[in-house]
mmCIF file with all atom_site columns, C-alpha atoms in Angstrom:
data_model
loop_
_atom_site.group_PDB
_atom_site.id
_atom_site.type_symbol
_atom_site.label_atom_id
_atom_site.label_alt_id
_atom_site.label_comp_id
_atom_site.label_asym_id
_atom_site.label_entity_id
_atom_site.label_seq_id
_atom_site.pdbx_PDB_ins_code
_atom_site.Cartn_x
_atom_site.Cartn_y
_atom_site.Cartn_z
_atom_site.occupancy
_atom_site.B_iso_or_equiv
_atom_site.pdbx_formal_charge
_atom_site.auth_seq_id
_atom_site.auth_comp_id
_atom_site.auth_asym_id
_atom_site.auth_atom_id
_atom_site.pdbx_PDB_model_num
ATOM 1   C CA . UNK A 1 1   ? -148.172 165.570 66.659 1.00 37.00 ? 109 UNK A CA 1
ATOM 2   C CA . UNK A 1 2   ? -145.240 166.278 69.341 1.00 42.00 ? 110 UNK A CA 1
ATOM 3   C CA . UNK A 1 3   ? -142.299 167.874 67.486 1.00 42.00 ? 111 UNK A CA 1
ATOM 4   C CA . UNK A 1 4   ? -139.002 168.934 68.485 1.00 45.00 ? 112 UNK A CA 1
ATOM 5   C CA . UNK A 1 5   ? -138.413 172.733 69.161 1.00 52.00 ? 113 UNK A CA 1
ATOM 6   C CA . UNK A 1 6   ? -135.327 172.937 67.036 1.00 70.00 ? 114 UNK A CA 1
ATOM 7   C CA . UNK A 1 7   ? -132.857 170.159 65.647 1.00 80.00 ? 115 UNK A CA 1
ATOM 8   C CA . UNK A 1 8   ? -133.879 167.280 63.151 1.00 84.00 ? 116 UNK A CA 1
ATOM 9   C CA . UNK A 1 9   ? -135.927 164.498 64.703 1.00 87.00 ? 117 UNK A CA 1
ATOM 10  C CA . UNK A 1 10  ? -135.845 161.093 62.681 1.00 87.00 ? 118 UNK A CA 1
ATOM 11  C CA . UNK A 1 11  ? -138.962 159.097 63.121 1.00 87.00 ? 119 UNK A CA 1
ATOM 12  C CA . UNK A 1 12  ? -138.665 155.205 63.749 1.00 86.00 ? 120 UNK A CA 1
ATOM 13  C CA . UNK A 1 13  ? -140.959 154.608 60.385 1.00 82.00 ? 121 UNK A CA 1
ATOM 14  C CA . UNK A 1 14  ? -138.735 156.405 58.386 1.00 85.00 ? 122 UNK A CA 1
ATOM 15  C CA . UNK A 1 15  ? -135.912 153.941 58.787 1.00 88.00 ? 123 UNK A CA 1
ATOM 16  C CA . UNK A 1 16  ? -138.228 151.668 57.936 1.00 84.00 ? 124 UNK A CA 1
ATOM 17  C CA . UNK A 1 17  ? -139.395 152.826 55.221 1.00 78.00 ? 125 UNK A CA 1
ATOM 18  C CA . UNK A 1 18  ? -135.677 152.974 53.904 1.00 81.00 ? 126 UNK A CA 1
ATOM 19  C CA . UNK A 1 19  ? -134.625 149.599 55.044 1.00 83.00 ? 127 UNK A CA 1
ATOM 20  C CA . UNK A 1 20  ? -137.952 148.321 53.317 1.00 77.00 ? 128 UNK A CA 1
ATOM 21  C CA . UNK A 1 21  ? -137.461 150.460 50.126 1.00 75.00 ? 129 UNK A CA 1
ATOM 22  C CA . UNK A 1 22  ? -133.406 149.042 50.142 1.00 76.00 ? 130 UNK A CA 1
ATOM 23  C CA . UNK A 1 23  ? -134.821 145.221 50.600 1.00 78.00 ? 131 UNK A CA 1
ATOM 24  C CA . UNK A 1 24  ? -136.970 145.327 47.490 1.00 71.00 ? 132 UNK A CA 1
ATOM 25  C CA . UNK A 1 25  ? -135.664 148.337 45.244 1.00 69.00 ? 133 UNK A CA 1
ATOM 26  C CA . UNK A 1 26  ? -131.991 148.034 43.325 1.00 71.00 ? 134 UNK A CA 1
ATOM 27  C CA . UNK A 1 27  ? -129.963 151.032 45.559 1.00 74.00 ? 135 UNK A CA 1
ATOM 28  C CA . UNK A 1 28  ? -129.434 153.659 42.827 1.00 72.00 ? 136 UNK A CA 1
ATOM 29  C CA . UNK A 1 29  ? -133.977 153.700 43.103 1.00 68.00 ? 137 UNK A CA 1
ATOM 30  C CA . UNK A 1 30  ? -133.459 154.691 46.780 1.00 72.00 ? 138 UNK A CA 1
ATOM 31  C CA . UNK A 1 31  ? -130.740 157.110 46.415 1.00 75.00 ? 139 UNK A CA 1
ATOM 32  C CA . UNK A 1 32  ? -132.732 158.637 43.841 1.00 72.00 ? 140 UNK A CA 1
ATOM 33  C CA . UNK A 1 33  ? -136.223 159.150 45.532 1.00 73.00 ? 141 UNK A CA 1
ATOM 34  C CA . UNK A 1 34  ? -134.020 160.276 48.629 1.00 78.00 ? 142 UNK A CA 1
ATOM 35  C CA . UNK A 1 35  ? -132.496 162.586 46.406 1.00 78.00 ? 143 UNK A CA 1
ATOM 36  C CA . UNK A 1 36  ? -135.615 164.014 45.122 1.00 77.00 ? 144 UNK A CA 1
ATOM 37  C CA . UNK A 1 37  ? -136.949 163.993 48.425 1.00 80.00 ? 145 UNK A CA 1
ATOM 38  C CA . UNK A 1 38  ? -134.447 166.463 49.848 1.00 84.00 ? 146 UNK A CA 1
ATOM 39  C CA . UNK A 1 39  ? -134.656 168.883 46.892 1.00 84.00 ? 147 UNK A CA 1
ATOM 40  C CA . UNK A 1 40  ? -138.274 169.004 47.254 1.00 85.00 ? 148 UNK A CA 1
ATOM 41  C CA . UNK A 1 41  ? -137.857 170.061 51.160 1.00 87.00 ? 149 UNK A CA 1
ATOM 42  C CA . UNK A 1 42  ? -135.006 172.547 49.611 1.00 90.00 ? 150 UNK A CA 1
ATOM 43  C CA . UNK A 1 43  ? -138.228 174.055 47.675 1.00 90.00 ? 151 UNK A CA 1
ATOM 44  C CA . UNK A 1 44  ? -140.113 174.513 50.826 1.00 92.00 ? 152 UNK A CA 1
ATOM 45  C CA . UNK A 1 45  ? -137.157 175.617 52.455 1.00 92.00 ? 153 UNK A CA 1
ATOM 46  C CA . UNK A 1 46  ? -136.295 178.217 49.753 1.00 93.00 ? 154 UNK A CA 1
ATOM 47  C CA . UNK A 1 47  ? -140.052 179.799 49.607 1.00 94.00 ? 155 UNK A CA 1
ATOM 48  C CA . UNK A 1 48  ? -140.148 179.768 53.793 1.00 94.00 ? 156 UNK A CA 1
ATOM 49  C CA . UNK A 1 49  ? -136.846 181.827 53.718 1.00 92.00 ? 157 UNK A CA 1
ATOM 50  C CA . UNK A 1 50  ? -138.061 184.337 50.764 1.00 94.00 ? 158 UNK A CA 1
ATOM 51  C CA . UNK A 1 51  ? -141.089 185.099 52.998 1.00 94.00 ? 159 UNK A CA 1
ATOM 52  C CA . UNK A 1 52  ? -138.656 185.232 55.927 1.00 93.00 ? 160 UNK A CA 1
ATOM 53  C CA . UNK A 1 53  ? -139.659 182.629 57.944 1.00 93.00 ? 161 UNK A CA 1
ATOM 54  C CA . UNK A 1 54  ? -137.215 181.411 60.153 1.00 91.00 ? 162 UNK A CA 1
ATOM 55  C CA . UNK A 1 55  ? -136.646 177.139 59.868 1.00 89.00 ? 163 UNK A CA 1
ATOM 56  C CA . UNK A 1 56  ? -136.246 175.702 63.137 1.00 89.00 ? 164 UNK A CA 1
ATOM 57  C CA . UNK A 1 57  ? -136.557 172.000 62.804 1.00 88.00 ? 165 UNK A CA 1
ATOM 58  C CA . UNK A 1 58  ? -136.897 169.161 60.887 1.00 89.00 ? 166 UNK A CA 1
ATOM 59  C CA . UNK A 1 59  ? -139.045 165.888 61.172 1.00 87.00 ? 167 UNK A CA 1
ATOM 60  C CA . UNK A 1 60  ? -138.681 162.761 58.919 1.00 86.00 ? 168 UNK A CA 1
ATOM 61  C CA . UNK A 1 61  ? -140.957 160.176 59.119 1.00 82.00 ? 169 UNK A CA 1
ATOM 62  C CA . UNK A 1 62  ? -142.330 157.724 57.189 1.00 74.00 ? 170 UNK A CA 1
ATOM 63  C CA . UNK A 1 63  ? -144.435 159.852 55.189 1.00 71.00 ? 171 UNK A CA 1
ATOM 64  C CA . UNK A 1 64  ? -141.768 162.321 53.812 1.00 74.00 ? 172 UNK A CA 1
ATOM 65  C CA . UNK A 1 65  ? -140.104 165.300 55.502 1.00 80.00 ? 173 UNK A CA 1
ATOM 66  C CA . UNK A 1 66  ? -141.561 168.194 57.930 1.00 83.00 ? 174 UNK A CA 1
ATOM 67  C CA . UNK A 1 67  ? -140.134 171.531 58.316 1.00 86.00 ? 175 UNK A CA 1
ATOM 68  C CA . UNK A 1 68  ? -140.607 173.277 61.454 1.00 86.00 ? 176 UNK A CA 1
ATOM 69  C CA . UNK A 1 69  ? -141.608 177.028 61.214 1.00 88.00 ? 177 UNK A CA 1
ATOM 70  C CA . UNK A 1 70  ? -144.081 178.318 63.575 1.00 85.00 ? 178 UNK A CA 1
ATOM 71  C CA . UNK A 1 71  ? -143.526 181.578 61.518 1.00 84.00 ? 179 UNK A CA 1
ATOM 72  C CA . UNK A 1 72  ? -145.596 180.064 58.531 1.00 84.00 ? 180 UNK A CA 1
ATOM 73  C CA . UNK A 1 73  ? -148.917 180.209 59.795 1.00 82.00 ? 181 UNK A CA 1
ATOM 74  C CA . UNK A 1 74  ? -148.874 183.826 59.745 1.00 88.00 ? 182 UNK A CA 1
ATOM 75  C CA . UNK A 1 75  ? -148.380 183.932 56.307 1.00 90.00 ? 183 UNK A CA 1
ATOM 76  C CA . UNK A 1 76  ? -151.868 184.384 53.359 1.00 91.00 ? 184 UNK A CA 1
ATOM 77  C CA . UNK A 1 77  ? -153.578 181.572 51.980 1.00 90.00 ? 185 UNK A CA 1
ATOM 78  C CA . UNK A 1 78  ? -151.656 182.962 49.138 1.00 91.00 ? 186 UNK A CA 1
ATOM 79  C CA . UNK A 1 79  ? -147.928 182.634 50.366 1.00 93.00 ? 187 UNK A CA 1
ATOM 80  C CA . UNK A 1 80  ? -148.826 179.399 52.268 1.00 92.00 ? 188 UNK A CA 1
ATOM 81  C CA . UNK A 1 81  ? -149.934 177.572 49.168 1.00 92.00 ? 189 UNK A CA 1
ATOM 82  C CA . UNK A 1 82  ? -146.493 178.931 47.401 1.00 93.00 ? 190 UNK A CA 1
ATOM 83  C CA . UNK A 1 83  ? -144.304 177.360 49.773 1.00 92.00 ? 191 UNK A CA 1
ATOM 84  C CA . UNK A 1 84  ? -146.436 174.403 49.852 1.00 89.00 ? 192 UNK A CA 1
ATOM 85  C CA . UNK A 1 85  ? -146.255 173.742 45.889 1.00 89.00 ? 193 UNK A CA 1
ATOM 86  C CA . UNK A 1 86  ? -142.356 175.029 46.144 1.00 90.00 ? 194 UNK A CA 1
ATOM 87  C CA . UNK A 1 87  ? -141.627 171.292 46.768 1.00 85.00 ? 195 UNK A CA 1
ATOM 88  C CA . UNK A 1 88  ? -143.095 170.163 43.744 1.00 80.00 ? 196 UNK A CA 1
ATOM 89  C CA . UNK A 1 89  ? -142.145 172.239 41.677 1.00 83.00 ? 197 UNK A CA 1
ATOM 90  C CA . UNK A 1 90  ? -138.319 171.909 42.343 1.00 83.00 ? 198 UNK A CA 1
ATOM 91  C CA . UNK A 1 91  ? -139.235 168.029 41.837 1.00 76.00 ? 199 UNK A CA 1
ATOM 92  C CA . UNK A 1 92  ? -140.575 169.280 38.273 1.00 76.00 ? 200 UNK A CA 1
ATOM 93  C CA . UNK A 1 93  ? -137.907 171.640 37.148 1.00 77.00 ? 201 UNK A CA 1
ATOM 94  C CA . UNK A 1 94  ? -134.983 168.716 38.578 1.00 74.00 ? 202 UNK A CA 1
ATOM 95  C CA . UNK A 1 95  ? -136.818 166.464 36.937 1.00 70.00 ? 203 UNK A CA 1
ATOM 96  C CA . UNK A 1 96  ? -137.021 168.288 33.530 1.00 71.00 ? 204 UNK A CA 1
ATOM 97  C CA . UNK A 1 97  ? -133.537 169.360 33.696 1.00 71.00 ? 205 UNK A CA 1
ATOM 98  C CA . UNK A 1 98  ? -132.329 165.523 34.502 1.00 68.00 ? 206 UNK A CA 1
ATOM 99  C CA . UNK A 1 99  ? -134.784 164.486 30.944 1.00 66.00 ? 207 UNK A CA 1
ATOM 100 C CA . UNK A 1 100 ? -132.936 167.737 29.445 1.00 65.00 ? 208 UNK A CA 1
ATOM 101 C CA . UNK A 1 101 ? -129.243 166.552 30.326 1.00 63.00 ? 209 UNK A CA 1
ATOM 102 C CA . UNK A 1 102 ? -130.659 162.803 29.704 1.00 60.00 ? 210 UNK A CA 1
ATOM 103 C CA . UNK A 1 103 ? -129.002 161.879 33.012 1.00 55.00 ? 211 UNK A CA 1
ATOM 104 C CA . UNK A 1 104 ? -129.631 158.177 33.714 1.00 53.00 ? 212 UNK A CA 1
ATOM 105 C CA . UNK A 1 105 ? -133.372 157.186 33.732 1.00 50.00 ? 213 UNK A CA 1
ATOM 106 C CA . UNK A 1 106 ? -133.321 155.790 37.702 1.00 47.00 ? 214 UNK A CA 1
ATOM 107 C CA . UNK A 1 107 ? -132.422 159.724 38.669 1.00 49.00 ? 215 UNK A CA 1
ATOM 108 C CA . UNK A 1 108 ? -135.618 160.453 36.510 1.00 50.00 ? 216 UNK A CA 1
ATOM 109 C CA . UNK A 1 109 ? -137.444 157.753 37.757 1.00 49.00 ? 217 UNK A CA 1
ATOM 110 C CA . UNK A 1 110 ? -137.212 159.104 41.624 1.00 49.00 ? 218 UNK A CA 1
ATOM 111 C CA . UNK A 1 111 ? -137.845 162.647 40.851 1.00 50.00 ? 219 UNK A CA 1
ATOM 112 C CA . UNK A 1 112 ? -140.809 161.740 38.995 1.00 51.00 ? 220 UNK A CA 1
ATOM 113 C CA . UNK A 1 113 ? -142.046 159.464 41.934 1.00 53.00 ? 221 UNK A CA 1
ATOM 114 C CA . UNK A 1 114 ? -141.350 162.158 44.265 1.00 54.00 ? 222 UNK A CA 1
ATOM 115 C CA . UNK A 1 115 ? -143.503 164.474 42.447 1.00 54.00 ? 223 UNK A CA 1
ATOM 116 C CA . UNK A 1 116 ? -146.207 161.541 42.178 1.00 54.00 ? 224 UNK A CA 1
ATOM 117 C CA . UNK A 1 117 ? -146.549 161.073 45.892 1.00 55.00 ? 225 UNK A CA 1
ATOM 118 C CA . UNK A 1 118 ? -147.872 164.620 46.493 1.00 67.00 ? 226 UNK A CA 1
ATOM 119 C CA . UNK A 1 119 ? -151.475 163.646 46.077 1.00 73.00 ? 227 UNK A CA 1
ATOM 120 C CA . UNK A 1 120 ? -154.444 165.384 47.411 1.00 80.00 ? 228 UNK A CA 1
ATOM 121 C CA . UNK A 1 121 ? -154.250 163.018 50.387 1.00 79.00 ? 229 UNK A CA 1
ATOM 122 C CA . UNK A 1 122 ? -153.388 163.857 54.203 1.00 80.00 ? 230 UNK A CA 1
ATOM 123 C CA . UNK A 1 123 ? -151.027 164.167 55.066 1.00 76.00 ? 231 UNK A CA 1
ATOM 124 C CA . UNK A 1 124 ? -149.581 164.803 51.716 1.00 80.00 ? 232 UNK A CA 1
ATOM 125 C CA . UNK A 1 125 ? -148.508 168.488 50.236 1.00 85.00 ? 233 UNK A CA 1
ATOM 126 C CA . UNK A 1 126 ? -151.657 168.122 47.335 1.00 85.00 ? 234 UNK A CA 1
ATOM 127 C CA . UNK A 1 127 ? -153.830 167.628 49.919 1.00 87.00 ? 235 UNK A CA 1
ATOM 128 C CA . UNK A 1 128 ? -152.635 170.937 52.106 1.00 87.00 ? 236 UNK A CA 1
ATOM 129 C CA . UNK A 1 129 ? -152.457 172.967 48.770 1.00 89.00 ? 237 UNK A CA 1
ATOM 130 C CA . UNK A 1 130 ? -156.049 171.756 48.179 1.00 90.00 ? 238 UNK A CA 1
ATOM 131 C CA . UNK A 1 131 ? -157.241 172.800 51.120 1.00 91.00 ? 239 UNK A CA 1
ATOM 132 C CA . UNK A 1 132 ? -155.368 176.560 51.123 1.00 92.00 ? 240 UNK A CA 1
ATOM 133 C CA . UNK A 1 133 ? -156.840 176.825 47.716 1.00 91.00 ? 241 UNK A CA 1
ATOM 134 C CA . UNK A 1 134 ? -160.379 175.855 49.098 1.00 92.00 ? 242 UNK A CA 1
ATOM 135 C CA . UNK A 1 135 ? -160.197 178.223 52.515 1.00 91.00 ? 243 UNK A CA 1
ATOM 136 C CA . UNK A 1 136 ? -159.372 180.953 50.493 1.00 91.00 ? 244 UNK A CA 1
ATOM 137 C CA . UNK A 1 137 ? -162.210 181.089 48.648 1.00 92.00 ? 245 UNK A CA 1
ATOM 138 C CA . UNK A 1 138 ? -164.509 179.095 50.606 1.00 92.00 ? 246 UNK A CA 1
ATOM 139 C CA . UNK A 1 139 ? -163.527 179.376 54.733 1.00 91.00 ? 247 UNK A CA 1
ATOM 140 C CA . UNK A 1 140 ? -161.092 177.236 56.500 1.00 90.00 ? 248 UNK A CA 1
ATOM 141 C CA . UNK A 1 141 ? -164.088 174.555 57.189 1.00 90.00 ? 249 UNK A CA 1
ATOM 142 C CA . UNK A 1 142 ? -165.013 174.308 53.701 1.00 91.00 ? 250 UNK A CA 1
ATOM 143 C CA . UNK A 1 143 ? -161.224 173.966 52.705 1.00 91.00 ? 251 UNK A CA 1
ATOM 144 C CA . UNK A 1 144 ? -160.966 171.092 55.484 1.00 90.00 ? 252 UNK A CA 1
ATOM 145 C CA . UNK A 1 145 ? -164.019 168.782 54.424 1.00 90.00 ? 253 UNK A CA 1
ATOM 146 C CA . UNK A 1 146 ? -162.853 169.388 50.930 1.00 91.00 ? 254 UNK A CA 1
ATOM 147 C CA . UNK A 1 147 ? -159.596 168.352 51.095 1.00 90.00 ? 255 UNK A CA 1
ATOM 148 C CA . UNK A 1 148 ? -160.351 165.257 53.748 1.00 90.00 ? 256 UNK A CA 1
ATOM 149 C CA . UNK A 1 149 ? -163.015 163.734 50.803 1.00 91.00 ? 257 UNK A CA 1
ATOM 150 C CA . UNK A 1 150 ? -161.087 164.184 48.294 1.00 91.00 ? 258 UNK A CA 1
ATOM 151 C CA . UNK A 1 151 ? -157.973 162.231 50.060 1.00 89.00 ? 259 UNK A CA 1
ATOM 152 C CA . UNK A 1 152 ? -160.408 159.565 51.037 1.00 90.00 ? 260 UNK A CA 1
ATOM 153 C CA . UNK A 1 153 ? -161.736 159.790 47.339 1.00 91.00 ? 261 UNK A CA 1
ATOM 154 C CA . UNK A 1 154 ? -157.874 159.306 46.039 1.00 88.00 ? 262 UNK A CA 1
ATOM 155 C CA . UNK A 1 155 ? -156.984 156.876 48.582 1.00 87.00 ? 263 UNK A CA 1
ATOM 156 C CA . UNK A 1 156 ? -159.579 154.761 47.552 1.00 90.00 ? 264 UNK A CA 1
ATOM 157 C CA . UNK A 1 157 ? -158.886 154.795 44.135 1.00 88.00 ? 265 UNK A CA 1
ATOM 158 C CA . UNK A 1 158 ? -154.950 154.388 44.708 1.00 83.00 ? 266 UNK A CA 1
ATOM 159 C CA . UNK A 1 159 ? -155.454 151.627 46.966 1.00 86.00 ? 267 UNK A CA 1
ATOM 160 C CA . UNK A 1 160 ? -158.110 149.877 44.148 1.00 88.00 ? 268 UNK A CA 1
ATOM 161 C CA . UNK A 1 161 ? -155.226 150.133 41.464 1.00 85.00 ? 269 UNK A CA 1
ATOM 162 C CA . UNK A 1 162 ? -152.759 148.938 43.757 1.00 82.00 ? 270 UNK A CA 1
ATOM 163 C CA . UNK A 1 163 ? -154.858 145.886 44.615 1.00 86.00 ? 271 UNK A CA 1
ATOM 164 C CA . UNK A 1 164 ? -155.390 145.335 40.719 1.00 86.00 ? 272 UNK A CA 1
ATOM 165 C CA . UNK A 1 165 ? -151.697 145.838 40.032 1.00 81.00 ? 273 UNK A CA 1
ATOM 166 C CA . UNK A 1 166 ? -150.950 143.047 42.824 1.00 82.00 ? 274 UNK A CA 1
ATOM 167 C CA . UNK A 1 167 ? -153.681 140.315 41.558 1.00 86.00 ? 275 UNK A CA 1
ATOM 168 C CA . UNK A 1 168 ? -152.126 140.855 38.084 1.00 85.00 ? 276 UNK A CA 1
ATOM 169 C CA . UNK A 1 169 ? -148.602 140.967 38.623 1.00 82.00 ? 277 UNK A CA 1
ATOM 170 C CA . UNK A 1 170 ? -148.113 139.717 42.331 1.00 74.00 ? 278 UNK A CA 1
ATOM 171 C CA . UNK A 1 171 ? -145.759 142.730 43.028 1.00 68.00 ? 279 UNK A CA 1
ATOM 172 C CA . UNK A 1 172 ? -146.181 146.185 44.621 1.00 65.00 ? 280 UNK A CA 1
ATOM 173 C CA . UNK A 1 173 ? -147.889 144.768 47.961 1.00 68.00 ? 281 UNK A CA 1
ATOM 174 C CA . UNK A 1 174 ? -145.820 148.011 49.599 1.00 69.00 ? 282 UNK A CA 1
ATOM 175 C CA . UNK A 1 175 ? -147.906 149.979 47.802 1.00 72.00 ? 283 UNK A CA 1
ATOM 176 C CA . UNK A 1 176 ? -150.850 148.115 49.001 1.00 77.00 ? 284 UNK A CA 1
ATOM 177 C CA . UNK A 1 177 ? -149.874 149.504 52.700 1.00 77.00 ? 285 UNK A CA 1
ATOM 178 C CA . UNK A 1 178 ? -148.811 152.560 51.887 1.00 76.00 ? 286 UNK A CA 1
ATOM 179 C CA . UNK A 1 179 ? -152.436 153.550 50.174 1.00 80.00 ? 287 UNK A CA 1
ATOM 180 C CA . UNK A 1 180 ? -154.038 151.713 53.538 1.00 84.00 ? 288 UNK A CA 1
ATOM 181 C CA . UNK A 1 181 ? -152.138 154.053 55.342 1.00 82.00 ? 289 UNK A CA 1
ATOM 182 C CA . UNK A 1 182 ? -152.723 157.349 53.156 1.00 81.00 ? 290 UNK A CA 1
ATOM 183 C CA . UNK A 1 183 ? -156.656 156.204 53.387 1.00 84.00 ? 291 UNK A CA 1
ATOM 184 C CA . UNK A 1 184 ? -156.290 155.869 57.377 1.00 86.00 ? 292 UNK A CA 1
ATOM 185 C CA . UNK A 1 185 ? -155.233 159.677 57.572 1.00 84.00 ? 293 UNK A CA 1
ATOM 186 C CA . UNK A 1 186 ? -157.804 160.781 55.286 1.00 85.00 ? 294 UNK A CA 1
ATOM 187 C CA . UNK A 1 187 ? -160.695 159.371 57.012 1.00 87.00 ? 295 UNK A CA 1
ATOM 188 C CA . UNK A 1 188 ? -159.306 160.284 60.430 1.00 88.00 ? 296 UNK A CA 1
ATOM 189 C CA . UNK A 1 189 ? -159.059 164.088 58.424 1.00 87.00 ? 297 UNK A CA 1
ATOM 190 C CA . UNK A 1 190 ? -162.689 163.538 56.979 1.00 85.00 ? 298 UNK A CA 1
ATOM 191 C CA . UNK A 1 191 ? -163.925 162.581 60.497 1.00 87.00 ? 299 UNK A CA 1
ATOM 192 C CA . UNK A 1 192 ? -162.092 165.886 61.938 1.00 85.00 ? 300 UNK A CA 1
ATOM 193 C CA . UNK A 1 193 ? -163.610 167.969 59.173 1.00 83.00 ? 301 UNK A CA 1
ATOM 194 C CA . UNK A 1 194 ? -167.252 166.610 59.794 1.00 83.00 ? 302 UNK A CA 1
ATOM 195 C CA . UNK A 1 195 ? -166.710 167.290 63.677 1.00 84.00 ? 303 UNK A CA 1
ATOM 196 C CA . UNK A 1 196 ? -165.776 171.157 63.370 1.00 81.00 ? 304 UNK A CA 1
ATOM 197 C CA . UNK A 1 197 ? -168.662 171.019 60.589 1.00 77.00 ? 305 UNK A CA 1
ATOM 198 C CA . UNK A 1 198 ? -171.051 169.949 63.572 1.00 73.00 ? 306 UNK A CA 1
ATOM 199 C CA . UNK A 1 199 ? -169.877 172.000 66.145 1.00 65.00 ? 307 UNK A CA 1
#
């Protein structure tokens, strides 16, 4: 994936994902997960700068946020999987602060989606943590075939309750795409995986 040296680049499907989200979601929703969304890069951000890792970009797309830090991949398994949960768990702690303060239930609602869309599935944060986790006891091609099943392996099963929730409600057909395209990018991963396994 080409990405900009420095600067924030803003990817074509991520306006689309917002002008999709703002057709079919009431606004305060949107404002919310976008919220949530940028406190959960804040996490990353926080535990890059803690290791000293100097930020120097940022990509949006469709599926969430990038930070660009060429510095992070000389960090440990260890540190690496700390700035890669860091997101979630400043979703977690806003989100039990917001129950705490019993702040409207939409600004719950989006930090607890935000936190839900971190599955073990490329090119999702679970799915990097999984594989970190993996590598580091395992190897690097262990942690990668790992990691690329089990995102097919979630994919598939997110995708088969999004179907049901469609046939019995007729609603959530954005769902429907989005697990198409989560199970795309794990089988593309699984097939990378299975290559280097070969090789």
């Amino acid at each position: 994936m080409r990405f900009p040296e420095r600067g924030l680049h803003v990817s074509w499907s991520f306006w689309l994902l917002i002008l999709l989200a703002a057709i079919v979601s009431p606004l305060t929703i949107v404002l919310s997960i976008l919220l949530a969304a940028a406190l959960h890069e804040c996490g990353h951000f926080l535990a890059l700068r803690a290791f000293h890792v100097p930020i120097e970009g940022l990509r949006l797309s469709a599926f969430g946020a990038v930070l660009h830090a060429r510095g992070a991949q000389r960090l440990s398994y260890g540190r690496e999987l700390v700035v890669t949960l860091a997101g979630c768990g400043m979703n977690l702690v806003c989100g039990v602060l917001t129950a705490w303060f019993s702040l409207h239930y939409v600004w719950v609602e989006g930090f607890v989606f935000a936190g839900a869309t971190r599955l073990p599935t490329p090119p999702l944060d679970g799915s990097h943590a999984l594989n970190l986790a993996v590598s580091a006891l395992f190897g690097p091609l262990v942690g990668d075939a790992v990691a690329a099943l089990a995102g097919v392996l979630c994919s598939l099963a997110l995708l088969g309750g999004a179907v049901y929730l469609y046939v019995q409600t007729r609603g959530g057909a954005l769902v429907i795409f989005a697990a198409l395209a989560l199970l795309l990018s794990a089988l593309k991963e699984l097939r990378l995986a299975r290559r280097a396994i070969k090789v």
